[in-house]
mmCIF file of C-alpha atoms in Angstrom:
data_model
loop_
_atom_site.group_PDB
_atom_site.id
_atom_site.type_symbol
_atom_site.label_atom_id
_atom_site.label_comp_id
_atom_site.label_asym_id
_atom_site.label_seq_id
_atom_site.Cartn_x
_atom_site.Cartn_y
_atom_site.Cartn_z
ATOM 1 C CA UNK A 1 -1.329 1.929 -45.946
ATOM 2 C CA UNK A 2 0.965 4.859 -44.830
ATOM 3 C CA UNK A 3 -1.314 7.367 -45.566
ATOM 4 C CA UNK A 4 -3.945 5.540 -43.655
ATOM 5 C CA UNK A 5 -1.276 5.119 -40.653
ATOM 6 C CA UNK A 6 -0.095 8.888 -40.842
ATOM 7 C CA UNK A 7 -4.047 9.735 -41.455
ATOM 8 C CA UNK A 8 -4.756 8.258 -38.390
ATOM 9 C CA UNK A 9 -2.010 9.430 -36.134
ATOM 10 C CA UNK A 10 -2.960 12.975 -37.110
ATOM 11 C CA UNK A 11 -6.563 12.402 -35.811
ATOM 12 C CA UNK A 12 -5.531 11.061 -32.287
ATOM 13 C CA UNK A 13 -3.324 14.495 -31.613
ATOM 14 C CA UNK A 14 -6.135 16.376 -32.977
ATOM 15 C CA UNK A 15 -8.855 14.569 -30.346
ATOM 16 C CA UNK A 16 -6.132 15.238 -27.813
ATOM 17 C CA UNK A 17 -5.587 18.873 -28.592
ATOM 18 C CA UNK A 18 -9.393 19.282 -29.332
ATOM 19 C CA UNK A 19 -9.735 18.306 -25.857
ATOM 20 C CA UNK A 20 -6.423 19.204 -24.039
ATOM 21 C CA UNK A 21 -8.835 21.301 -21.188
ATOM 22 C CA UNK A 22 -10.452 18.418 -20.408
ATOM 23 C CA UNK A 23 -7.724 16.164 -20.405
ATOM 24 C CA UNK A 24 -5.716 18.669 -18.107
ATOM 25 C CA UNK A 25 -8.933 19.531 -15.622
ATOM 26 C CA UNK A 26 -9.825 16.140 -15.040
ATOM 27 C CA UNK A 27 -5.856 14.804 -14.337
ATOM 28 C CA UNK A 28 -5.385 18.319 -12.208
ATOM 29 C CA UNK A 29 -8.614 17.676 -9.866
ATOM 30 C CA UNK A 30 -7.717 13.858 -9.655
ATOM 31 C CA UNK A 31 -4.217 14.692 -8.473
ATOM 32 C CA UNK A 32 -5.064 17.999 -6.106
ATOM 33 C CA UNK A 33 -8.066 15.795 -4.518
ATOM 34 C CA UNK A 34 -5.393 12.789 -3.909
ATOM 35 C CA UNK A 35 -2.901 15.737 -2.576
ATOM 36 C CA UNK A 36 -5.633 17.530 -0.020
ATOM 37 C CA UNK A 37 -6.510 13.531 1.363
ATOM 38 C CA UNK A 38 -2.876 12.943 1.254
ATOM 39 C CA UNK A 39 -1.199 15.672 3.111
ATOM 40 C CA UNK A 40 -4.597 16.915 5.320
ATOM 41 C CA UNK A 41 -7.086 14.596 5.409
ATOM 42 C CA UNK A 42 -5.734 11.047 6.059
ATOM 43 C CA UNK A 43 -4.635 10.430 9.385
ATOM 44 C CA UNK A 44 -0.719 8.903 9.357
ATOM 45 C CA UNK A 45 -0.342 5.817 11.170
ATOM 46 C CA UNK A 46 2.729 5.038 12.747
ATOM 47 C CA UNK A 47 4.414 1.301 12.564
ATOM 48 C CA UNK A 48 6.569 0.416 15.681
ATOM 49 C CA UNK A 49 8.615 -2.832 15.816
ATOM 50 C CA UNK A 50 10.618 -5.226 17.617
ATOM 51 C CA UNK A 51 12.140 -8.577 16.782
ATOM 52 C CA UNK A 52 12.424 -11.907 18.750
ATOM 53 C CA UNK A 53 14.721 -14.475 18.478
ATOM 54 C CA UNK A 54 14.080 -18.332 19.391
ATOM 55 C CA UNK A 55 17.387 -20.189 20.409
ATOM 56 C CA UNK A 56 18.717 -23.031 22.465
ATOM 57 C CA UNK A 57 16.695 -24.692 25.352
ATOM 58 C CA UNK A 58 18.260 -23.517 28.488
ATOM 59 C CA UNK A 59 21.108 -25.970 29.840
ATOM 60 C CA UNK A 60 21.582 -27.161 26.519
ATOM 61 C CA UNK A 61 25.495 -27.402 25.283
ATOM 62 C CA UNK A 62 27.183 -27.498 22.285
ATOM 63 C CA UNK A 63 26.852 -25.508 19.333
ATOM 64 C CA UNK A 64 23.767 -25.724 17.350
ATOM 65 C CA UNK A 65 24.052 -28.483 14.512
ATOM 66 C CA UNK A 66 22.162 -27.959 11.363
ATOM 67 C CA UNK A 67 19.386 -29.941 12.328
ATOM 68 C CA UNK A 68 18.963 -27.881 15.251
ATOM 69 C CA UNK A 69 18.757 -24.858 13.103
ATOM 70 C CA UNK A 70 16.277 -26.311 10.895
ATOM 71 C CA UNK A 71 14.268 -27.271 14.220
ATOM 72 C CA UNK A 72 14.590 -24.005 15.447
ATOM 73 C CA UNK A 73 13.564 -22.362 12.120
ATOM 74 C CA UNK A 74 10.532 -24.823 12.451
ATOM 75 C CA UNK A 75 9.494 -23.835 16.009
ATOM 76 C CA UNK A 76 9.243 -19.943 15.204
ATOM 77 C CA UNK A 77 6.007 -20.864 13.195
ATOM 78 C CA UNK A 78 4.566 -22.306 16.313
ATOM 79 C CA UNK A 79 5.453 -18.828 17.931
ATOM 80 C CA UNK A 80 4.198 -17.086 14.991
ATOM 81 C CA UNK A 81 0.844 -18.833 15.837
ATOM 82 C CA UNK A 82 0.736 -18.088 19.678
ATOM 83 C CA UNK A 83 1.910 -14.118 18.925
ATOM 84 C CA UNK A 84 -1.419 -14.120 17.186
ATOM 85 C CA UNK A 85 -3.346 -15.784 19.906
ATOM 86 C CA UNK A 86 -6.475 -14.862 21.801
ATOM 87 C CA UNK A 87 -4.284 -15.090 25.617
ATOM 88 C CA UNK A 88 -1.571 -13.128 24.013
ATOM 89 C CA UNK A 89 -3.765 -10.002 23.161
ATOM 90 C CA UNK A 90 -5.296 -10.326 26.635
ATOM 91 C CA UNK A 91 -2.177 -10.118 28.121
ATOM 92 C CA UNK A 92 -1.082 -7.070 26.460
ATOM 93 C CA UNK A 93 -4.593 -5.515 27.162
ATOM 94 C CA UNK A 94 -3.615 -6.382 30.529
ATOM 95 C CA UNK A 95 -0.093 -4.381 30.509
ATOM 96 C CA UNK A 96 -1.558 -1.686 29.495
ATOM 97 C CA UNK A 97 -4.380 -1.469 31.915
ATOM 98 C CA UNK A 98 -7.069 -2.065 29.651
ATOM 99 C CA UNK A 99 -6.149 0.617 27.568
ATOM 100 C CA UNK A 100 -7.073 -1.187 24.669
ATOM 101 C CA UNK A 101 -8.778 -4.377 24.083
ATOM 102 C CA UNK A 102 -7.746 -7.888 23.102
ATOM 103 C CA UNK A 103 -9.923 -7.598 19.855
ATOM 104 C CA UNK A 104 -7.877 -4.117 19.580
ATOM 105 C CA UNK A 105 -4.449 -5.123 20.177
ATOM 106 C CA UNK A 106 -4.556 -8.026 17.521
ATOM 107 C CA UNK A 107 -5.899 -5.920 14.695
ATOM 108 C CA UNK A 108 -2.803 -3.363 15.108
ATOM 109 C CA UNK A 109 -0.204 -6.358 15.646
ATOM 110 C CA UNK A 110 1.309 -8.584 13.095
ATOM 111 C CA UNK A 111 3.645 -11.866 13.911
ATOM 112 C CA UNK A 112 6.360 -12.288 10.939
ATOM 113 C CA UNK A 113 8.776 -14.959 10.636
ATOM 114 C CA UNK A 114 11.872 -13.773 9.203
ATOM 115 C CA UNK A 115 13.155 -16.655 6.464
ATOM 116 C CA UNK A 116 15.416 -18.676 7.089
ATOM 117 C CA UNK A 117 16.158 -17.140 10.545
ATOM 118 C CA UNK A 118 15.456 -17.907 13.875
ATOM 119 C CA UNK A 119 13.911 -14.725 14.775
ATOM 120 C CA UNK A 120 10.062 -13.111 14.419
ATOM 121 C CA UNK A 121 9.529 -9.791 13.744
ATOM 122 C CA UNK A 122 6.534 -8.034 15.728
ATOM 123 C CA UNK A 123 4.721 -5.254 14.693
ATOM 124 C CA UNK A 124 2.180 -2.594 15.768
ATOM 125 C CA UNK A 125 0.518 -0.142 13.904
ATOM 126 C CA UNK A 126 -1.445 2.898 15.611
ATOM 127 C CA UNK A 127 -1.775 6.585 14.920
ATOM 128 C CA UNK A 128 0.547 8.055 17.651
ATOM 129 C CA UNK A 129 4.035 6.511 17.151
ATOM 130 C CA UNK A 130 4.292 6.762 21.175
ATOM 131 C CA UNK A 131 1.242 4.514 21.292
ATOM 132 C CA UNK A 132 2.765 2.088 18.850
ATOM 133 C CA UNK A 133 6.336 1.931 20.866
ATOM 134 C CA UNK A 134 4.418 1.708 24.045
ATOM 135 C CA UNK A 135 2.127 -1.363 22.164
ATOM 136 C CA UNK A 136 4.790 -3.197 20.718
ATOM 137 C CA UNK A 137 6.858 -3.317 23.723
ATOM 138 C CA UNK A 138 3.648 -4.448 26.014
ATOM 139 C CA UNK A 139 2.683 -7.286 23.558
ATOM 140 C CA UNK A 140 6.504 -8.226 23.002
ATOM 141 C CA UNK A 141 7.008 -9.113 27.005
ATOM 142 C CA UNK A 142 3.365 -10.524 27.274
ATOM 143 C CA UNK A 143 4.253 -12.551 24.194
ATOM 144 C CA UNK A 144 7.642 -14.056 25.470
ATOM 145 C CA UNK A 145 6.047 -15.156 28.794
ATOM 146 C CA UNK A 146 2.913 -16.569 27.320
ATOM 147 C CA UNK A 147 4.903 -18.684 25.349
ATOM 148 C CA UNK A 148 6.833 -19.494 27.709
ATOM 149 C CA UNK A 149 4.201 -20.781 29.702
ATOM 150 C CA UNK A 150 2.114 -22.780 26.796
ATOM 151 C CA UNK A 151 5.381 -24.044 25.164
ATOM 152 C CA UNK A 152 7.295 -24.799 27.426
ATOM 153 C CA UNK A 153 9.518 -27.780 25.253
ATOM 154 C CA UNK A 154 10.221 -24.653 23.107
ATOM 155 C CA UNK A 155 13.110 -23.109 22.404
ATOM 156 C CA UNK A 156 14.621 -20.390 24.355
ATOM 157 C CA UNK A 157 12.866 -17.157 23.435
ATOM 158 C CA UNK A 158 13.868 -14.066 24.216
ATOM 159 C CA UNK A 159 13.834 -9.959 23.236
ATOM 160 C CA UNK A 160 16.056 -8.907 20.843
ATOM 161 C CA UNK A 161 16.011 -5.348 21.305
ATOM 162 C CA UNK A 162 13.139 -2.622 22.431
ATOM 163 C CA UNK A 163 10.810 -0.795 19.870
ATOM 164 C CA UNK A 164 11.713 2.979 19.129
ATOM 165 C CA UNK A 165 8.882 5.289 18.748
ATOM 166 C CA UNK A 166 8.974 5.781 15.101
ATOM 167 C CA UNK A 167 9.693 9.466 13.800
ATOM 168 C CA UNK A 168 8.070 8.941 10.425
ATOM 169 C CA UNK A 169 4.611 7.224 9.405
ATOM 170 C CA UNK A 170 4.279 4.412 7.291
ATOM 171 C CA UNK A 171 0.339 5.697 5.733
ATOM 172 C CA UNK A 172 -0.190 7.238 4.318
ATOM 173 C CA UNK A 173 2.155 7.494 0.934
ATOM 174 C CA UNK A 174 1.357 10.653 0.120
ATOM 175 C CA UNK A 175 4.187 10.813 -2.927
ATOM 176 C CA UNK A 176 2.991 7.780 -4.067
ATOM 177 C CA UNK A 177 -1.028 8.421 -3.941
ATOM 178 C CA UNK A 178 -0.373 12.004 -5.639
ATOM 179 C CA UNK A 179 1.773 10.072 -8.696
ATOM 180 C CA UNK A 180 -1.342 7.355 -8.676
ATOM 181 C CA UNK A 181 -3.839 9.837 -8.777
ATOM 182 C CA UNK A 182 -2.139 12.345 -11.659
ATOM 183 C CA UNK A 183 -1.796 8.808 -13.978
ATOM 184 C CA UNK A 184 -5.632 7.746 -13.255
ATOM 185 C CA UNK A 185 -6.796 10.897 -14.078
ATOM 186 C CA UNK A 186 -4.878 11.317 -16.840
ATOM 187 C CA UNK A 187 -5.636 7.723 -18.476
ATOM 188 C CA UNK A 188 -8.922 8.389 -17.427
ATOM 189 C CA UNK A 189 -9.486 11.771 -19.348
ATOM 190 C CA UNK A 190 -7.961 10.401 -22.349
ATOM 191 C CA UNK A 191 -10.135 7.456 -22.658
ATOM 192 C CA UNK A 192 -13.121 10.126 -21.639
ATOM 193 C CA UNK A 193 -11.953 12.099 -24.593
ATOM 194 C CA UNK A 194 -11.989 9.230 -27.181
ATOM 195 C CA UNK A 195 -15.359 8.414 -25.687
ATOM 196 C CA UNK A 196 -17.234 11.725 -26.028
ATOM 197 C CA UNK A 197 -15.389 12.213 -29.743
ATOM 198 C CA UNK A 198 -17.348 8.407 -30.629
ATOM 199 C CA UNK A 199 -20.604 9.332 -29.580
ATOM 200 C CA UNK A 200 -20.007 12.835 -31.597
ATOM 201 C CA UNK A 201 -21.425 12.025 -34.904
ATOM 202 C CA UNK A 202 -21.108 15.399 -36.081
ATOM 203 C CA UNK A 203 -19.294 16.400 -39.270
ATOM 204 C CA UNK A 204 -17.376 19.049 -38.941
ATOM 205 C CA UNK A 205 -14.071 19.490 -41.134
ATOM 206 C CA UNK A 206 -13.625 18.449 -44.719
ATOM 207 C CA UNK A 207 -12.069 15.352 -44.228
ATOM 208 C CA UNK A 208 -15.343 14.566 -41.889
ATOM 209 C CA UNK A 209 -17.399 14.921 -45.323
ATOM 210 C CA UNK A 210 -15.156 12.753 -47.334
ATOM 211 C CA UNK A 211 -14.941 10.084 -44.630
ATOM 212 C CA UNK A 212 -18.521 9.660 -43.673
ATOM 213 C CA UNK A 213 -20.269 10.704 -46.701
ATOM 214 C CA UNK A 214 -17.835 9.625 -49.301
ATOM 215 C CA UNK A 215 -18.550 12.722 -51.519
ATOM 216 C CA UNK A 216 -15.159 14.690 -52.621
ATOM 217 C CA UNK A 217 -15.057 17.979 -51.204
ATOM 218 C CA UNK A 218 -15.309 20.723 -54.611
ATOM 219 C CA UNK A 219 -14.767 23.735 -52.339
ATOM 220 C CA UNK A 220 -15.039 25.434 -48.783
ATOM 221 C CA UNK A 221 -16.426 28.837 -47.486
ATOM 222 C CA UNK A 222 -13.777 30.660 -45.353
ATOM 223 C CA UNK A 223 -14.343 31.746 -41.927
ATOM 224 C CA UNK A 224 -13.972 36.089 -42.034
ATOM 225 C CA UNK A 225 -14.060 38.397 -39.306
ATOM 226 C CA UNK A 226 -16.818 40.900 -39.278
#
């Protein structure tokens, strides 16, 4: 049983040394072509962000009892709901002069409630990080007074702070795609390499004869130089 384990061990580094080229060409093109898409051929895109927080009606006094904060945490999926609304994206449209349109704006935004807060997180994704600041804050304002128009009973909503243009992109990963792409290729030529050495049937070393023909082996010619 050894032997066979040891026997065995010895032909899987053989396959891979047999066919180290391969294995190293394939993992090599996989990781320069994920490198060149990466760094030069993938456009970034920016993320921009602000955050809104949903608190007391106005004229209401007293601090907030916990059944008030679980209201509260309640509403924000209301808000979550109109952020992602068809008026909403028209009214951003509309702050920025048409510059992009409703069907647009509410592909690059996303409305996040933060758990087990009061406050939703907004979000805007586009390939300049000026256009993503300038965005956000358009559908942040348009998104406060819409709801403050179609929900009214609501809380008290309100801008937490302004987006920042964003100085780094969030796409694409480029350290992360390059370490993908050198693992696929390499799992990929390996499993390549035990493929082609299956479908090659050919005998070619002594312990091929004994294997497959089950003859011993009474002697071998060596290989000279001329």
């Amino acid at each position: 049983m050894e032997e066979e384990i040891t026997l065995d061990l010895r032909d899987f580094f053989r396959i891979l040394r047999k066919r180290a080229n391969l294995i190293v060409l394939i993992t090599a093109v996989c990781t320069l072509i994920s490198g060149i898409l990466s760094f030069f051929v993938i456009a970034p895109t920016y993320e921009a962000k602000t955050s809104i927080i949903v608190g007391k009606l106005e004229g209401q006094e007293g601090n907030l009892q916990n059944n008030d904060v679980v209201m509260y945490q309640n509403l924000i999926k209301t808000y979550a709901e109109i952020g992602k609304s068809d008026r909403v994206a028209e009214a951003t449209s509309s702050k920025l002069k048409g510059e992009y349109t409703p069907e647009q704006i509410k592909k690059m935004l996303t409305v996040t409630p933060q758990q087990g807060t009061q406050i939703l997180v907004i979000k805007a994704e586009n390939r300049s990080g000026e256009e993503a600041a300038k965005i956000i804050n358009a559908a942040s304002e348009a998104f406060v007074e819409e709801s403050k128009e179609v929900y009214k009973t609501g809380g008290n909503i309100s801008i937490i702070d302004k987006a920042k243009v964003p100085e780094k992109p969030v796409q694409p990963k480029k350290a992360l795609n390059v370490a993908i792409a050198f693992f696929v290729g390499l799992m990929a030529s390996i499993g390549l390499t035990f493929i082609l050495e299956y479908m090659d049937n050919t005998i070619k070393t002594e312990d091929d004869v004994e294997r497959y023909l089950g003859v011993p082996v009474i002697g071998i010619i060596p290989k000279t130089e001329n």
